[in-house]
Short mmCIF file of C-alpha atoms and ligand atoms in Angstrom, two decimals:
data_model
loop_
_atom_site.label_atom_id
_atom_site.label_comp_id
_atom_site.label_asym_id
_atom_site.label_seq_id
_atom_site.Cartn_x
_atom_site.Cartn_y
_atom_site.Cartn_z
CA MET A 128 0.00 0.00 0.00
CA THR A 129 1.24 3.51 -0.81
CA GLU A 130 2.43 5.29 2.27
CA LEU A 131 0.67 8.51 3.37
CA TYR A 132 2.86 11.45 4.43
CA LYS A 133 1.17 14.11 6.54
CA ASN A 134 1.62 17.80 7.21
CA TYR A 135 3.30 19.01 10.40
CA ILE A 136 1.27 21.67 12.15
CA ASN A 137 1.77 22.88 15.72
CA GLY A 138 3.87 19.82 16.55
CA GLU A 139 1.36 17.25 15.18
CA TRP A 140 1.30 15.21 11.97
CA VAL A 141 -2.09 15.91 10.41
CA GLU A 142 -4.01 14.71 7.37
CA GLY A 143 -5.68 17.04 4.87
CA ASN A 144 -8.52 16.12 2.52
CA SER A 145 -6.57 15.46 -0.69
CA VAL A 146 -3.15 14.15 -1.69
CA THR A 147 -0.34 14.70 -4.15
CA VAL A 148 0.82 11.43 -5.67
CA ASN A 149 4.61 11.73 -5.85
CA ILE A 150 5.75 9.94 -9.03
CA ASN A 151 9.28 8.97 -10.06
CA PRO A 152 10.05 10.70 -13.40
CA SER A 153 12.54 7.93 -14.25
CA ASP A 154 9.83 5.29 -13.85
CA THR A 155 6.27 6.53 -13.83
CA ASN A 156 5.08 3.18 -12.42
CA ASP A 157 7.01 3.89 -9.25
CA ILE A 158 5.01 5.86 -6.69
CA ILE A 159 7.11 7.35 -3.90
CA GLY A 160 4.15 8.15 -1.69
CA ASN A 161 0.95 10.08 -1.19
CA TYR A 162 1.56 13.49 0.35
CA THR A 163 -1.34 15.16 2.13
CA ARG A 164 -2.31 18.61 0.91
CA ALA A 165 -3.05 21.12 3.64
CA THR A 166 -6.43 22.83 3.54
CA LYS A 167 -6.77 26.59 3.79
CA ALA A 168 -7.89 26.26 7.41
CA GLN A 169 -4.91 24.04 8.24
CA THR A 170 -2.53 26.51 6.60
CA GLU A 171 -4.03 29.29 8.73
CA GLU A 172 -3.68 27.13 11.82
CA ALA A 173 0.01 26.56 10.94
CA ILE A 174 0.53 30.33 10.67
CA THR A 175 -1.18 30.94 14.01
CA SER A 176 0.90 28.27 15.70
CA ALA A 177 4.09 29.80 14.27
CA LYS A 178 2.97 33.17 15.61
CA HIS A 179 2.43 31.75 19.12
CA ALA A 180 5.72 29.85 19.08
CA PHE A 181 7.69 32.95 18.09
CA ALA A 182 7.58 34.60 21.54
CA SER A 183 9.54 31.84 23.23
CA TRP A 184 11.63 30.54 20.29
CA SER A 185 13.00 34.01 19.51
CA ARG A 186 14.20 34.20 23.12
CA THR A 187 15.98 30.84 23.23
CA THR A 188 19.72 30.99 23.74
CA PRO A 189 22.04 30.64 20.75
CA GLN A 190 23.30 27.42 22.34
CA GLU A 191 19.80 25.86 22.26
CA ARG A 192 19.39 26.76 18.60
CA TYR A 193 22.92 25.59 17.80
CA GLU A 194 22.23 22.17 19.29
CA ILE A 195 19.04 21.55 17.31
CA LEU A 196 20.57 22.68 14.01
CA LYS A 197 23.74 20.65 14.62
CA LYS A 198 21.68 17.57 15.46
CA ALA A 199 19.73 17.99 12.22
CA SER A 200 22.97 18.41 10.28
CA ASP A 201 24.41 15.24 11.81
CA GLU A 202 21.34 13.21 10.84
CA ILE A 203 21.18 14.60 7.29
CA LEU A 204 24.87 13.81 6.74
CA ALA A 205 24.55 10.33 8.27
CA ARG A 206 21.60 9.64 5.92
CA LYS A 207 22.93 11.48 2.84
CA ASP A 208 22.88 8.40 0.62
CA GLU A 209 19.28 7.54 1.50
CA LEU A 210 18.11 11.17 1.23
CA GLY A 211 20.02 11.60 -2.01
CA ARG A 212 18.29 8.52 -3.36
CA LEU A 213 14.88 9.87 -2.38
CA LEU A 214 15.77 13.16 -4.08
CA SER A 215 16.87 11.47 -7.31
CA ARG A 216 13.82 9.25 -7.24
CA GLU A 217 11.35 12.12 -6.95
CA GLU A 218 13.14 14.85 -8.95
CA GLY A 219 15.15 12.89 -11.51
CA LYS A 220 18.66 14.27 -11.07
CA THR A 221 21.31 11.55 -11.06
CA LEU A 222 22.15 9.71 -7.85
CA PRO A 223 25.58 11.40 -7.42
CA GLU A 224 23.85 14.76 -7.95
CA GLY A 225 21.12 13.80 -5.45
CA ILE A 226 23.63 12.67 -2.81
CA GLY A 227 25.66 15.83 -3.45
CA GLU A 228 22.59 17.96 -2.82
CA ALA A 229 21.68 16.08 0.36
CA THR A 230 25.26 16.51 1.61
CA ARG A 231 25.03 20.21 0.92
CA ALA A 232 21.83 20.43 2.99
CA GLY A 233 23.69 18.84 5.92
CA GLN A 234 26.58 21.27 5.51
CA ILE A 235 24.19 24.22 5.44
CA PHE A 236 22.66 23.18 8.78
CA ALA A 237 26.14 22.85 10.33
CA PHE A 238 27.10 26.29 9.01
CA PHE A 239 24.00 27.97 10.41
CA ALA A 240 24.30 26.12 13.73
CA GLY A 241 27.55 28.09 14.07
CA GLU A 242 25.92 31.27 12.82
CA ALA A 243 23.45 31.13 15.72
CA LEU A 244 26.44 31.60 18.04
CA ARG A 245 28.14 34.23 15.91
CA LEU A 246 25.34 36.80 15.66
CA ASN A 247 26.67 40.03 17.08
CA GLY A 248 25.90 43.72 17.20
CA GLU A 249 27.69 47.06 17.44
CA MET A 250 28.25 49.72 20.09
CA VAL A 251 28.58 53.20 18.64
CA PRO A 252 29.35 56.46 20.48
CA SER A 253 26.55 59.01 20.19
CA ILE A 254 27.01 62.56 18.95
CA ARG A 255 25.38 63.54 22.27
CA PRO A 256 27.37 63.46 25.55
CA GLY A 257 26.58 60.62 27.92
CA VAL A 258 24.57 58.67 25.34
CA GLY A 259 25.51 55.22 24.09
CA ILE A 260 24.07 53.48 21.04
CA GLU A 261 23.66 49.74 20.56
CA ILE A 262 22.81 48.27 17.17
CA THR A 263 21.45 44.76 17.48
CA ARG A 264 19.73 42.23 15.27
CA GLU A 265 16.47 40.53 16.22
CA ALA A 266 14.38 37.79 14.65
CA VAL A 267 11.79 38.99 12.13
CA GLY A 268 8.83 36.79 13.15
CA VAL A 269 6.85 34.24 11.15
CA ILE A 270 8.57 33.47 7.86
CA GLY A 271 6.59 31.97 4.96
CA MET A 272 8.77 29.77 2.75
CA ILE A 273 7.80 28.79 -0.77
CA THR A 274 10.22 26.63 -2.72
CA PRO A 275 10.55 25.19 -6.26
CA TRP A 276 10.93 21.58 -7.34
CA ASN A 277 14.43 21.62 -8.80
CA PHE A 278 16.47 21.64 -5.54
CA PRO A 279 14.02 19.88 -3.21
CA ILE A 280 16.38 19.62 -0.23
CA ALA A 281 19.07 22.31 -0.66
CA ILE A 282 16.71 25.26 -1.15
CA PRO A 283 14.48 24.38 1.84
CA ALA A 284 17.69 23.88 3.87
CA TRP A 285 19.18 27.24 2.95
CA LYS A 286 15.94 28.98 3.96
CA ILE A 287 14.99 26.94 7.07
CA ALA A 288 18.48 26.81 8.66
CA PRO A 289 19.13 30.59 8.83
CA ALA A 290 15.51 31.32 9.79
CA LEU A 291 15.81 29.02 12.81
CA ALA A 292 19.37 30.05 13.67
CA TYR A 293 18.30 33.67 14.12
CA GLY A 294 15.13 32.83 16.09
CA ASN A 295 12.29 32.96 13.55
CA THR A 296 9.38 30.56 13.23
CA ILE A 297 8.34 29.02 9.93
CA VAL A 298 5.48 27.99 7.69
CA PHE A 299 7.06 26.00 4.88
CA LYS A 300 5.40 24.98 1.60
CA PRO A 301 7.55 22.76 -0.62
CA ALA A 302 6.85 22.40 -4.35
CA ASP A 303 3.77 20.27 -4.94
CA LEU A 304 5.65 18.17 -7.50
CA VAL A 305 8.40 16.99 -5.14
CA PRO A 306 7.26 17.12 -1.52
CA GLY A 307 9.29 14.09 -0.37
CA CYS A 308 12.58 15.78 0.52
CA GLY A 309 10.84 18.68 2.26
CA TRP A 310 8.84 16.19 4.31
CA ALA A 311 12.00 14.25 5.24
CA LEU A 312 13.76 17.46 6.30
CA VAL A 313 10.87 18.52 8.55
CA ASP A 314 10.73 15.02 10.06
CA ILE A 315 14.44 15.29 10.94
CA LEU A 316 14.03 18.76 12.46
CA ALA A 317 10.92 17.77 14.42
CA ARG A 318 12.88 14.92 16.02
CA ALA A 319 15.91 17.16 16.61
CA GLY A 320 13.92 18.85 19.36
CA LEU A 321 12.16 21.90 17.90
CA PRO A 322 9.35 23.10 20.18
CA LYS A 323 5.86 22.80 18.70
CA GLY A 324 4.80 25.51 16.27
CA VAL A 325 8.37 26.61 15.44
CA LEU A 326 8.45 24.78 12.11
CA ASN A 327 5.26 23.92 10.24
CA LEU A 328 5.00 21.96 7.02
CA VAL A 329 2.02 22.66 4.74
CA MET A 330 2.21 20.76 1.48
CA GLY A 331 -0.05 21.45 -1.48
CA ARG A 332 -0.77 23.67 -4.43
CA GLY A 333 0.69 27.12 -4.84
CA SER A 334 -2.67 28.63 -5.72
CA GLU A 335 -4.21 27.32 -2.47
CA VAL A 336 -1.64 26.75 0.26
CA GLY A 337 0.91 29.21 -1.19
CA GLN A 338 -1.64 31.95 -1.72
CA THR A 339 -2.97 31.55 1.84
CA ILE A 340 0.56 32.16 3.16
CA LEU A 341 0.97 35.21 0.92
CA ASP A 342 -2.32 36.75 2.02
CA HIS A 343 -2.11 36.11 5.78
CA LYS A 344 -1.53 39.14 7.99
CA ASP A 345 0.46 37.16 10.58
CA VAL A 346 3.19 36.16 8.13
CA ASN A 347 5.88 38.81 8.56
CA ALA A 348 8.22 37.85 5.73
CA ILE A 349 8.28 35.60 2.70
CA THR A 350 11.30 33.95 1.18
CA PHE A 351 10.46 32.61 -2.27
CA THR A 352 12.37 30.74 -4.96
CA GLY A 353 10.65 29.92 -8.24
CA SER A 354 9.56 31.50 -11.49
CA VAL A 355 9.31 35.22 -12.23
CA GLY A 356 5.52 35.01 -12.65
CA THR A 357 4.98 33.57 -9.18
CA GLY A 358 7.62 35.90 -7.72
CA ARG A 359 5.60 38.84 -8.96
CA LYS A 360 2.49 37.47 -7.19
CA VAL A 361 4.50 37.20 -3.97
CA ALA A 362 5.62 40.82 -4.32
CA GLU A 363 2.09 42.05 -5.09
CA ALA A 364 0.62 40.24 -2.09
CA ALA A 365 3.40 41.53 0.17
CA ILE A 366 2.70 45.13 -0.84
CA ARG A 367 -1.07 44.70 -0.36
CA SER A 368 -0.75 43.40 3.18
CA MET A 369 -0.61 45.58 6.28
CA PRO A 370 2.03 45.63 7.64
CA ILE A 371 3.85 45.23 4.29
CA LYS A 372 5.75 41.94 4.35
CA LYS A 373 9.49 41.70 3.95
CA ILE A 374 10.29 39.66 0.85
CA GLN A 375 13.17 37.87 -0.79
CA LEU A 376 12.68 36.54 -4.34
CA GLU A 377 15.05 34.26 -6.25
CA MET A 378 13.73 33.66 -9.74
CA GLY A 379 14.74 32.70 -13.25
CA GLY A 380 17.92 32.99 -15.27
CA LYS A 381 19.29 32.96 -18.81
CA ASN A 382 22.89 32.65 -17.81
CA PRO A 383 25.64 33.32 -20.35
CA LEU A 384 28.84 31.32 -20.57
CA ILE A 385 31.38 33.06 -22.81
CA VAL A 386 34.05 30.98 -24.54
CA LEU A 387 36.90 33.09 -25.95
CA ASP A 388 39.45 32.10 -28.63
CA ASP A 389 42.17 31.77 -25.97
CA ALA A 390 40.12 29.41 -23.75
CA ASP A 391 41.38 25.98 -22.74
CA LEU A 392 39.05 23.95 -24.98
CA LYS A 393 38.72 21.06 -22.53
CA ILE A 394 37.79 23.36 -19.64
CA ALA A 395 35.34 25.22 -21.88
CA VAL A 396 33.61 22.03 -23.06
CA GLU A 397 33.39 20.60 -19.52
CA SER A 398 32.03 23.90 -18.19
CA ALA A 399 29.40 23.96 -20.95
CA VAL A 400 28.36 20.31 -20.55
CA ASN A 401 28.07 20.63 -16.81
CA GLY A 402 26.48 24.08 -16.82
CA ALA A 403 23.99 23.60 -19.63
CA PHE A 404 23.03 19.93 -19.39
CA PHE A 405 23.75 18.37 -15.99
CA SER A 406 20.77 18.14 -13.65
CA THR A 407 18.87 17.91 -16.97
CA GLY A 408 19.39 21.66 -17.45
CA GLN A 409 16.84 22.26 -14.69
CA ARG A 410 18.87 24.79 -12.75
CA CYS A 411 18.24 28.50 -12.35
CA THR A 412 22.01 28.91 -12.81
CA ALA A 413 22.17 26.71 -15.95
CA SER A 414 24.52 27.94 -18.71
CA SER A 415 21.64 28.39 -21.09
CA ARG A 416 23.44 30.74 -23.52
CA LEU A 417 26.87 29.68 -24.79
CA ILE A 418 28.50 32.75 -26.36
CA VAL A 419 31.46 31.63 -28.43
CA SER A 420 34.00 33.73 -30.33
CA ASP A 421 34.79 33.13 -34.01
CA GLY A 422 38.25 31.61 -33.71
CA ILE A 423 37.25 28.74 -31.42
CA HIS A 424 33.62 28.36 -32.52
CA ASP A 425 33.90 25.37 -34.86
CA ALA A 426 36.34 23.43 -32.66
CA PHE A 427 34.10 24.10 -29.64
CA VAL A 428 30.91 22.96 -31.41
CA ALA A 429 32.63 19.78 -32.63
CA ALA A 430 34.09 18.93 -29.22
CA LEU A 431 30.85 19.72 -27.36
CA THR A 432 28.75 17.64 -29.77
CA ASP A 433 31.17 14.71 -29.37
CA ARG A 434 30.95 15.00 -25.61
CA LEU A 435 27.12 15.08 -25.74
CA LYS A 436 27.06 11.96 -27.92
CA GLY A 437 28.96 10.10 -25.19
CA LEU A 438 26.53 11.00 -22.38
CA SER A 439 24.12 8.44 -21.02
CA VAL A 440 20.55 9.71 -20.58
CA ASP A 441 18.76 7.18 -18.43
CA ASN A 442 17.11 6.30 -15.12
CA ALA A 443 18.45 8.71 -12.49
CA LEU A 444 19.10 5.84 -10.06
CA LYS A 445 21.09 3.75 -12.53
CA ALA A 446 24.89 3.66 -12.16
CA GLY A 447 26.57 5.42 -15.08
CA THR A 448 23.67 7.74 -15.93
CA ASN A 449 24.95 11.24 -16.73
CA ILE A 450 21.60 12.90 -17.30
CA GLY A 451 18.33 11.87 -15.72
CA PRO A 452 14.82 12.45 -17.05
CA VAL A 453 12.94 15.73 -17.25
CA VAL A 454 10.90 16.24 -14.08
CA ASP A 455 7.40 15.71 -15.53
CA GLN A 456 5.21 15.81 -18.63
CA ASN A 457 4.54 19.57 -18.35
CA GLN A 458 8.21 20.45 -18.28
CA LEU A 459 8.90 17.98 -21.10
CA ASP A 460 6.17 19.62 -23.21
CA GLN A 461 7.77 23.01 -22.51
CA ASP A 462 11.23 21.74 -23.54
CA LEU A 463 9.89 20.18 -26.75
CA SER A 464 7.94 23.30 -27.55
CA TYR A 465 11.10 25.45 -27.26
CA ILE A 466 13.03 22.98 -29.44
CA GLY A 467 10.32 23.48 -32.08
CA ILE A 468 10.41 27.26 -31.62
CA GLY A 469 14.21 27.27 -32.08
CA GLN A 470 13.91 25.38 -35.36
CA LYS A 471 11.19 27.72 -36.60
CA GLU A 472 13.27 30.74 -35.63
CA GLY A 473 16.03 29.49 -37.93
CA ALA A 474 18.51 28.11 -35.41
CA ARG A 475 20.28 24.88 -36.40
CA LEU A 476 19.68 21.83 -34.24
CA VAL A 477 23.05 20.05 -34.39
CA TRP A 478 22.37 17.41 -31.78
CA GLY A 479 19.54 15.79 -29.84
CA GLY A 480 16.11 17.10 -28.98
CA GLU A 481 14.28 13.80 -29.44
CA LEU A 482 12.40 11.66 -26.94
CA LEU A 483 14.18 8.51 -25.78
CA ASN A 484 12.83 5.14 -24.68
CA ARG A 485 14.52 3.45 -21.77
CA GLU A 486 13.87 0.24 -19.78
CA THR A 487 11.54 2.12 -17.44
CA PRO A 488 8.84 4.54 -18.66
CA GLY A 489 9.99 8.11 -17.97
CA PHE A 490 10.41 11.60 -19.39
CA TYR A 491 13.65 11.03 -21.28
CA LEU A 492 14.89 13.72 -23.63
CA GLN A 493 18.14 13.67 -25.60
CA PRO A 494 19.93 16.95 -24.70
CA ALA A 495 19.56 19.42 -27.56
CA LEU A 496 22.23 21.71 -28.95
CA PHE A 497 21.48 24.64 -31.25
CA THR A 498 23.99 26.65 -33.27
CA GLU A 499 23.42 29.74 -35.43
CA VAL A 500 21.39 31.29 -32.65
CA SER A 501 20.95 35.03 -32.42
CA ASN A 502 20.45 36.69 -29.05
CA THR A 503 17.10 38.04 -30.21
CA MET A 504 15.55 34.58 -30.67
CA ARG A 505 13.14 33.36 -28.02
CA ILE A 506 15.38 30.36 -27.26
CA ALA A 507 18.09 32.88 -26.31
CA ARG A 508 15.86 35.15 -24.27
CA GLU A 509 13.36 32.98 -22.39
CA GLU A 510 14.14 30.48 -19.66
CA ILE A 511 13.56 26.98 -21.06
CA PHE A 512 14.56 25.11 -17.89
CA GLY A 513 15.56 21.95 -19.72
CA PRO A 514 18.56 20.27 -21.39
CA VAL A 515 18.73 22.70 -24.28
CA GLY A 516 21.97 24.53 -25.10
CA VAL A 517 22.16 27.44 -27.53
CA ILE A 518 25.36 28.70 -29.14
CA ILE A 519 25.62 32.35 -30.13
CA ARG A 520 28.61 33.17 -32.31
CA VAL A 521 30.39 36.50 -31.69
CA LYS A 522 33.46 38.14 -33.20
CA ASP A 523 35.37 39.11 -30.04
CA TYR A 524 35.27 39.76 -26.30
CA ASP A 525 33.55 43.14 -26.59
CA GLU A 526 30.64 41.65 -28.52
CA ALA A 527 30.55 38.67 -26.14
CA LEU A 528 30.23 40.96 -23.12
CA SER A 529 27.51 43.01 -24.74
CA VAL A 530 25.50 39.87 -25.70
CA ALA A 531 26.05 38.37 -22.22
CA ASN A 532 24.56 41.44 -20.56
CA ASP A 533 21.74 41.78 -23.10
CA THR A 534 19.14 39.88 -21.07
CA GLU A 535 16.40 40.62 -18.57
CA PHE A 536 18.08 38.26 -16.12
CA GLY A 537 21.25 38.51 -14.07
CA LEU A 538 21.74 35.48 -11.87
CA SER A 539 25.06 33.93 -12.90
CA ALA A 540 27.53 34.47 -15.75
CA GLY A 541 30.73 32.74 -16.79
CA ILE A 542 33.74 33.17 -19.02
CA CYS A 543 36.30 30.64 -20.25
CA THR A 544 39.56 32.38 -21.07
CA THR A 545 43.26 32.20 -20.25
CA SER A 546 43.50 35.99 -20.40
CA LEU A 547 43.77 37.78 -17.08
CA LYS A 548 42.73 40.99 -18.81
CA TYR A 549 39.41 39.60 -20.09
CA ALA A 550 38.70 37.61 -16.93
CA SER A 551 39.20 40.69 -14.76
CA HIS A 552 37.22 42.95 -17.07
CA PHE A 553 34.34 40.44 -17.15
CA LYS A 554 34.23 40.11 -13.35
CA ARG A 555 33.83 43.88 -13.12
CA ASN A 556 31.45 44.42 -16.03
CA SER A 557 29.13 41.42 -15.99
CA GLU A 558 25.64 42.41 -14.84
CA ALA A 559 25.11 39.13 -12.95
CA GLY A 560 25.08 38.50 -9.21
CA MET A 561 27.57 35.64 -9.50
CA VAL A 562 30.50 35.46 -11.94
CA MET A 563 32.53 32.37 -12.77
CA VAL A 564 35.88 32.18 -14.54
CA ASN A 565 36.74 28.85 -16.19
CA LEU A 566 33.85 27.25 -14.32
CA PRO A 567 30.24 26.40 -15.18
CA THR A 568 27.68 29.07 -14.28
CA ALA A 569 26.03 26.51 -11.97
CA GLY A 570 27.63 25.00 -8.88
CA VAL A 571 28.18 27.27 -5.90
CA ASP A 572 29.56 27.06 -2.38
CA TYR A 573 27.18 27.10 0.56
CA HIS A 574 29.08 29.53 2.83
CA VAL A 575 29.01 32.59 0.56
CA PRO A 576 26.16 34.76 -0.74
CA PHE A 577 23.94 33.44 -3.51
CA GLY A 578 21.69 35.56 -5.68
CA GLY A 579 21.26 37.65 -8.78
CA ARG A 580 20.45 41.05 -10.19
CA LYS A 581 17.97 42.48 -12.69
CA GLY A 582 14.96 40.20 -13.29
CA SER A 583 16.51 37.24 -11.45
CA SER A 584 16.33 38.41 -7.87
CA TYR A 585 14.73 40.88 -5.53
CA GLY A 586 15.75 41.57 -1.96
CA SER A 587 18.78 40.58 0.02
CA ARG A 588 21.09 37.65 -0.66
CA GLU A 589 20.60 34.09 0.54
CA GLN A 590 23.24 31.87 2.17
CA GLY A 591 26.49 32.51 3.98
CA THR A 592 26.69 35.23 6.60
CA TYR A 593 24.67 37.49 4.27
CA ALA A 594 21.54 35.45 5.05
CA LYS A 595 21.10 37.46 8.25
CA GLU A 596 20.11 40.53 6.21
CA PHE A 597 16.79 38.87 5.46
CA PHE A 598 16.26 36.74 8.55
CA THR A 599 16.98 39.46 11.12
CA ILE A 600 15.81 43.00 11.64
CA VAL A 601 18.03 45.76 12.99
CA LYS A 602 17.28 47.66 16.20
CA THR A 603 19.07 50.85 17.22
CA ALA A 604 18.87 51.49 20.99
CA TYR A 605 19.99 54.77 22.64
CA THR A 606 20.83 54.95 26.37
CA PHE A 607 21.55 57.98 28.48
CA ALA A 608 23.29 56.76 31.59
CA GLY A 609 23.77 60.15 33.22
P1 LIG B 973 6.97 28.09 -9.68
O1 LIG B 973 7.06 29.57 -9.62
O2 LIG B 973 5.97 27.48 -10.57
O3 LIG B 973 6.70 27.50 -8.24
C1 LIG B 973 7.52 27.83 -7.14
C2 LIG B 973 6.72 27.65 -5.86
O4 LIG B 973 5.68 28.63 -5.83
C3 LIG B 973 6.02 26.29 -5.74
O5 LIG B 973 6.09 25.84 -4.41
C4 LIG B 973 4.59 26.62 -6.15
O6 LIG B 973 3.66 25.71 -5.61
C5 LIG B 973 4.45 28.00 -5.54
N1 LIG B 973 3.34 28.80 -6.09
C6 LIG B 973 2.80 28.76 -7.33
N2 LIG B 973 1.77 29.63 -7.43
C7 LIG B 973 1.69 30.26 -6.25
C8 LIG B 973 0.84 31.29 -5.73
N3 LIG B 973 -0.14 31.85 -6.44
N4 LIG B 973 1.04 31.69 -4.47
C9 LIG B 973 2.02 31.17 -3.72
N5 LIG B 973 2.83 30.18 -4.14
C10 LIG B 973 2.68 29.75 -5.39
O7 LIG B 973 8.46 27.58 -10.03
P2 LIG B 973 8.94 26.06 -10.25
O8 LIG B 973 8.43 25.61 -11.58
O9 LIG B 973 8.67 25.24 -9.05
O10 LIG B 973 10.52 26.26 -10.31
C11 LIG B 973 11.21 26.61 -11.47
C12 LIG B 973 11.59 28.08 -11.42
O11 LIG B 973 12.35 28.34 -10.24
C13 LIG B 973 12.50 28.49 -12.56
O12 LIG B 973 12.10 29.73 -13.08
C14 LIG B 973 13.86 28.61 -11.91
O13 LIG B 973 14.77 29.47 -12.55
C15 LIG B 973 13.50 29.10 -10.55
N6 LIG B 973 14.58 28.85 -9.60
C16 LIG B 973 15.31 29.92 -9.17
C17 LIG B 973 16.36 29.72 -8.29
C18 LIG B 973 17.16 30.90 -7.81
O14 LIG B 973 17.76 30.79 -6.76
N7 LIG B 973 17.19 32.01 -8.53
C19 LIG B 973 16.65 28.44 -7.82
C20 LIG B 973 15.88 27.37 -8.29
C21 LIG B 973 14.84 27.59 -9.17
#
């Protein structure tokens, strides 16, 4: 019988009145479980319980918060293989990628366990005699968390860990498509000793559960990762509410990876394969525009196509698979539709783009590579979110930089070059939040800030010590001591 996974509200596991059937995209006959959807009333109850829990949780000592976060980290790391397997089974990234993501979640909890102890303030002399000023940081309150399906454990971890470390309480809604990892994370934290109401899990649809969180007056802040369209709804709801909610939005990308004539060809091809196609291209930081200069263009296309031909697209759990399936039928339809659009726009499909049959029924797509793409085509401007690479040919670095920055987005950007001059110039002049030299645009460390500019992000950075900008609020206290 299929197991039923419940929501976690005010310290209790509770059933809703409908379920999400969590299906393995590598094998659609494999059902991971039924995940209860929270009702509107249950979501409101979760928010109220987070509000009540805030008074005491925000006053716990850093040591108490450290211990719970460290305990969670220890369990995640001890179970990384099993959690990674669950992740790959529900989302479709390969097992090494799934285990890597689970490991990262464990590392994030260890990092923020330490951050709970490191939060400090400032003492500043006043311009008035006898007056002292203290600048301190306090918890914000109830944080609503809304996450996407493509990093089902790392993104919840990098939102939940800092929120708890700094004394906030949480109402967390994972993506409806992949609730399994979010559920497992909440189960670990519940057993790590969190008092009731501090962390609430409400699974379900964005339009129901998500919208209830956005509209509720007792949610003080919302941290959201997902598409631009939904991000805009979050922002609109935040502005409408009184008091206006604090928000942090991480959204789409159309990340350029420049390959210059002087690049190390092997590094450039590996950066492109990893950045554009690994994790089935389903990364906000994917290298979805490959901008290649004239002199290396043909050699790069030949080497990249060869490399793609050697990749195994198969069941995410199978040893040797390089690229797993697309996450579901909707995303597959979107990918295929963009492949058709690219062909109609006049780009040349030099490899892939066709559906594949494997031993198990799943959403298998041969990674697609387009050449002769212009930066005005839709496949170069819109986020496809699949294993589709586009190559834009340019004459030199100056044109490459201008094409790289000619986008609504600004999450990550990369350059492959052996020239210090171009690498340095690009780091200064790229309009992205994260810049990579001789590395894929995807793949970041967990202890430094993550986030973009322009249409990709809104609000303060996530991760690293910068996370406190969102998860704390500053207080300035003046004292006259006579
Ligand atoms: P999505 O916007 O469809 O959904 C994201 C979350 O919002 C889900 O939990 C969904 O249920 C919820 N939601 C949907 N409608 C809602 C509403 N009306 N009110 C409240 N919540 C609602 O995005 P997705 O398809 O899950 O994820 C893919 C997108 O996420 C891509 O655009 C990708 O670039 C982006 N992404 C960005 C980053 C980043 O850090 N910049 C990281 C990963 C993914």
